[in-house]
């Protein structure tokens, strides 16, 4: 899990640089890919079915907020 935290930190840094117009969009994409890979590894550790259930509920809630 420490690796996921590290990758998320690197993504945050890349996003902050990009947001302040000092960053490269390719760096953001690379860090996003790293975070996605680590998240997939976390799915193997935690219950992927439950993750999908929670994700579905959150997406439904978001849809209701965006399209009342």
Short mmCIF file of N, CA and C in Angstrom, two decimals:
data_model
loop_
_atom_site.label_atom_id
_atom_site.label_comp_id
_atom_site.label_asym_id
_atom_site.label_seq_id
_atom_site.Cartn_x
_atom_site.Cartn_y
_atom_site.Cartn_z
N UNK A 1 0.81 -1.19 0.00
CA UNK A 1 0.00 0.00 0.00
C UNK A 1 0.86 1.26 0.00
N UNK A 2 2.05 1.15 0.53
CA UNK A 2 2.95 2.31 0.51
C UNK A 2 3.23 2.76 -0.92
N UNK A 3 3.32 1.79 -1.82
CA UNK A 3 3.60 2.11 -3.22
C UNK A 3 2.44 2.90 -3.83
N UNK A 4 1.21 2.55 -3.49
CA UNK A 4 0.05 3.29 -3.99
C UNK A 4 0.09 4.73 -3.48
N UNK A 5 0.41 4.90 -2.21
CA UNK A 5 0.52 6.25 -1.64
C UNK A 5 1.58 7.05 -2.39
N UNK A 6 2.70 6.42 -2.66
CA UNK A 6 3.78 7.10 -3.39
C UNK A 6 3.34 7.49 -4.79
N UNK A 7 2.67 6.58 -5.48
CA UNK A 7 2.21 6.88 -6.84
C UNK A 7 1.16 7.99 -6.83
N UNK A 8 0.27 7.98 -5.85
CA UNK A 8 -0.74 9.04 -5.73
C UNK A 8 -0.07 10.39 -5.48
N UNK A 9 0.96 10.37 -4.67
CA UNK A 9 1.71 11.60 -4.38
C UNK A 9 2.36 12.15 -5.65
N UNK A 10 2.92 11.26 -6.45
CA UNK A 10 3.53 11.69 -7.71
C UNK A 10 2.49 12.24 -8.67
N UNK A 11 1.30 11.65 -8.68
CA UNK A 11 0.22 12.16 -9.52
C UNK A 11 -0.21 13.55 -9.05
N UNK A 12 -0.34 13.72 -7.75
CA UNK A 12 -0.71 15.03 -7.20
C UNK A 12 0.30 16.09 -7.63
N UNK A 13 1.57 15.76 -7.52
CA UNK A 13 2.61 16.72 -7.92
C UNK A 13 2.52 17.06 -9.40
N UNK A 14 2.30 16.05 -10.23
CA UNK A 14 2.19 16.28 -11.67
C UNK A 14 0.97 17.14 -11.99
N UNK A 15 -0.14 16.89 -11.30
CA UNK A 15 -1.36 17.68 -11.51
C UNK A 15 -1.17 19.12 -11.06
N UNK A 16 -0.50 19.32 -9.94
CA UNK A 16 -0.26 20.67 -9.45
C UNK A 16 0.62 21.45 -10.42
N UNK A 17 1.65 20.82 -10.93
CA UNK A 17 2.51 21.49 -11.91
C UNK A 17 1.72 21.81 -13.17
N UNK A 18 0.94 20.86 -13.64
CA UNK A 18 0.15 21.08 -14.86
C UNK A 18 -0.87 22.18 -14.64
N UNK A 19 -1.50 22.20 -13.47
CA UNK A 19 -2.51 23.20 -13.15
C UNK A 19 -1.91 24.60 -13.12
N UNK A 20 -0.65 24.70 -12.76
CA UNK A 20 0.02 26.00 -12.71
C UNK A 20 0.80 26.27 -14.00
N UNK A 21 0.47 25.51 -15.03
CA UNK A 21 1.04 25.67 -16.37
C UNK A 21 2.56 25.45 -16.44
N UNK A 22 3.07 24.71 -15.49
CA UNK A 22 4.50 24.40 -15.51
C UNK A 22 4.74 22.92 -15.81
N UNK A 23 3.66 22.16 -15.96
CA UNK A 23 3.82 20.72 -16.11
C UNK A 23 3.53 20.24 -17.51
N UNK A 24 3.98 19.04 -17.76
CA UNK A 24 3.81 18.38 -19.04
C UNK A 24 2.61 17.44 -18.95
N UNK A 25 1.65 17.55 -19.88
CA UNK A 25 0.50 16.64 -19.83
C UNK A 25 0.90 15.17 -19.94
N UNK A 26 1.99 14.90 -20.62
CA UNK A 26 2.45 13.51 -20.73
C UNK A 26 2.85 12.96 -19.36
N UNK A 27 3.38 13.82 -18.51
CA UNK A 27 3.75 13.39 -17.16
C UNK A 27 2.49 13.04 -16.36
N UNK A 28 1.44 13.83 -16.53
CA UNK A 28 0.17 13.53 -15.85
C UNK A 28 -0.36 12.18 -16.31
N UNK A 29 -0.33 11.94 -17.60
CA UNK A 29 -0.81 10.67 -18.15
C UNK A 29 0.01 9.50 -17.60
N UNK A 30 1.31 9.67 -17.55
CA UNK A 30 2.18 8.61 -17.04
C UNK A 30 1.87 8.30 -15.57
N UNK A 31 1.69 9.35 -14.78
CA UNK A 31 1.39 9.14 -13.36
C UNK A 31 -0.01 8.55 -13.17
N UNK A 32 -0.96 8.96 -14.00
CA UNK A 32 -2.30 8.36 -13.95
C UNK A 32 -2.23 6.87 -14.23
N UNK A 33 -1.44 6.50 -15.21
CA UNK A 33 -1.28 5.08 -15.54
C UNK A 33 -0.69 4.31 -14.36
N UNK A 34 0.30 4.90 -13.70
CA UNK A 34 0.90 4.24 -12.54
C UNK A 34 -0.13 4.05 -11.42
N UNK A 35 -0.94 5.08 -11.18
CA UNK A 35 -1.97 4.98 -10.13
C UNK A 35 -3.00 3.92 -10.50
N UNK A 36 -3.42 3.89 -11.76
CA UNK A 36 -4.39 2.88 -12.18
C UNK A 36 -3.84 1.47 -11.99
N UNK A 37 -2.58 1.27 -12.32
CA UNK A 37 -1.97 -0.05 -12.14
C UNK A 37 -1.98 -0.44 -10.67
N UNK A 38 -1.62 0.50 -9.81
CA UNK A 38 -1.61 0.21 -8.37
C UNK A 38 -3.02 -0.05 -7.85
N UNK A 39 -4.01 0.68 -8.36
CA UNK A 39 -5.40 0.45 -7.95
C UNK A 39 -5.86 -0.95 -8.36
N UNK A 40 -5.45 -1.38 -9.52
CA UNK A 40 -5.79 -2.74 -9.95
C UNK A 40 -5.16 -3.77 -9.01
N UNK A 41 -3.95 -3.50 -8.56
CA UNK A 41 -3.32 -4.41 -7.60
C UNK A 41 -4.08 -4.42 -6.28
N UNK A 42 -4.59 -3.27 -5.88
CA UNK A 42 -5.38 -3.19 -4.64
C UNK A 42 -6.67 -3.99 -4.76
N UNK A 43 -7.22 -4.05 -5.97
CA UNK A 43 -8.43 -4.85 -6.19
C UNK A 43 -8.16 -6.33 -5.88
N UNK A 44 -6.94 -6.77 -6.12
CA UNK A 44 -6.59 -8.16 -5.83
C UNK A 44 -6.52 -8.41 -4.32
N UNK A 45 -6.18 -7.38 -3.57
CA UNK A 45 -6.06 -7.51 -2.12
C UNK A 45 -7.42 -7.39 -1.45
N UNK A 46 -8.20 -6.40 -1.90
CA UNK A 46 -9.51 -6.17 -1.31
C UNK A 46 -10.57 -6.84 -2.18
N UNK A 47 -11.80 -6.81 -1.76
CA UNK A 47 -12.89 -7.50 -2.44
C UNK A 47 -13.31 -6.73 -3.70
N UNK A 48 -12.96 -7.24 -4.89
CA UNK A 48 -13.29 -6.50 -6.11
C UNK A 48 -14.79 -6.39 -6.36
N UNK A 49 -15.55 -7.38 -5.93
CA UNK A 49 -17.01 -7.31 -6.10
C UNK A 49 -17.57 -6.17 -5.26
N UNK A 50 -17.12 -6.06 -4.03
CA UNK A 50 -17.59 -4.99 -3.15
C UNK A 50 -17.15 -3.62 -3.68
N UNK A 51 -15.95 -3.55 -4.20
CA UNK A 51 -15.46 -2.30 -4.79
C UNK A 51 -16.38 -1.87 -5.93
N UNK A 52 -16.75 -2.82 -6.79
CA UNK A 52 -17.65 -2.51 -7.91
C UNK A 52 -19.02 -2.06 -7.42
N UNK A 53 -19.52 -2.68 -6.35
CA UNK A 53 -20.81 -2.28 -5.79
C UNK A 53 -20.77 -0.84 -5.28
N UNK A 54 -19.74 -0.52 -4.54
CA UNK A 54 -19.61 0.83 -3.98
C UNK A 54 -19.42 1.84 -5.11
N UNK A 55 -18.62 1.48 -6.09
CA UNK A 55 -18.39 2.37 -7.24
C UNK A 55 -19.70 2.65 -7.97
N UNK A 56 -20.50 1.61 -8.17
CA UNK A 56 -21.78 1.78 -8.85
C UNK A 56 -22.69 2.73 -8.07
N UNK A 57 -22.77 2.56 -6.76
CA UNK A 57 -23.59 3.45 -5.94
C UNK A 57 -23.11 4.89 -6.03
N UNK A 58 -21.82 5.09 -5.98
CA UNK A 58 -21.26 6.44 -6.04
C UNK A 58 -21.51 7.08 -7.40
N UNK A 59 -21.41 6.30 -8.47
CA UNK A 59 -21.68 6.84 -9.80
C UNK A 59 -23.15 7.19 -9.97
N UNK A 60 -24.03 6.37 -9.40
CA UNK A 60 -25.46 6.67 -9.46
C UNK A 60 -25.77 7.96 -8.70
N UNK A 61 -25.16 8.13 -7.55
CA UNK A 61 -25.36 9.34 -6.75
C UNK A 61 -24.84 10.57 -7.51
N UNK A 62 -23.70 10.44 -8.16
CA UNK A 62 -23.15 11.53 -8.95
C UNK A 62 -24.07 11.89 -10.11
N UNK A 63 -24.60 10.87 -10.77
CA UNK A 63 -25.51 11.10 -11.89
C UNK A 63 -26.74 11.88 -11.44
N UNK A 64 -27.28 11.54 -10.27
CA UNK A 64 -28.44 12.25 -9.74
C UNK A 64 -28.12 13.71 -9.46
N UNK A 65 -26.91 13.98 -8.99
CA UNK A 65 -26.50 15.36 -8.71
C UNK A 65 -26.32 16.16 -9.99
N UNK A 66 -25.77 15.51 -11.01
CA UNK A 66 -25.49 16.21 -12.26
C UNK A 66 -26.72 16.36 -13.14
N UNK A 67 -27.62 15.39 -13.05
CA UNK A 67 -28.83 15.39 -13.88
C UNK A 67 -30.06 15.21 -12.99
N UNK A 68 -30.43 16.25 -12.25
CA UNK A 68 -31.56 16.08 -11.30
C UNK A 68 -32.90 15.88 -11.99
#
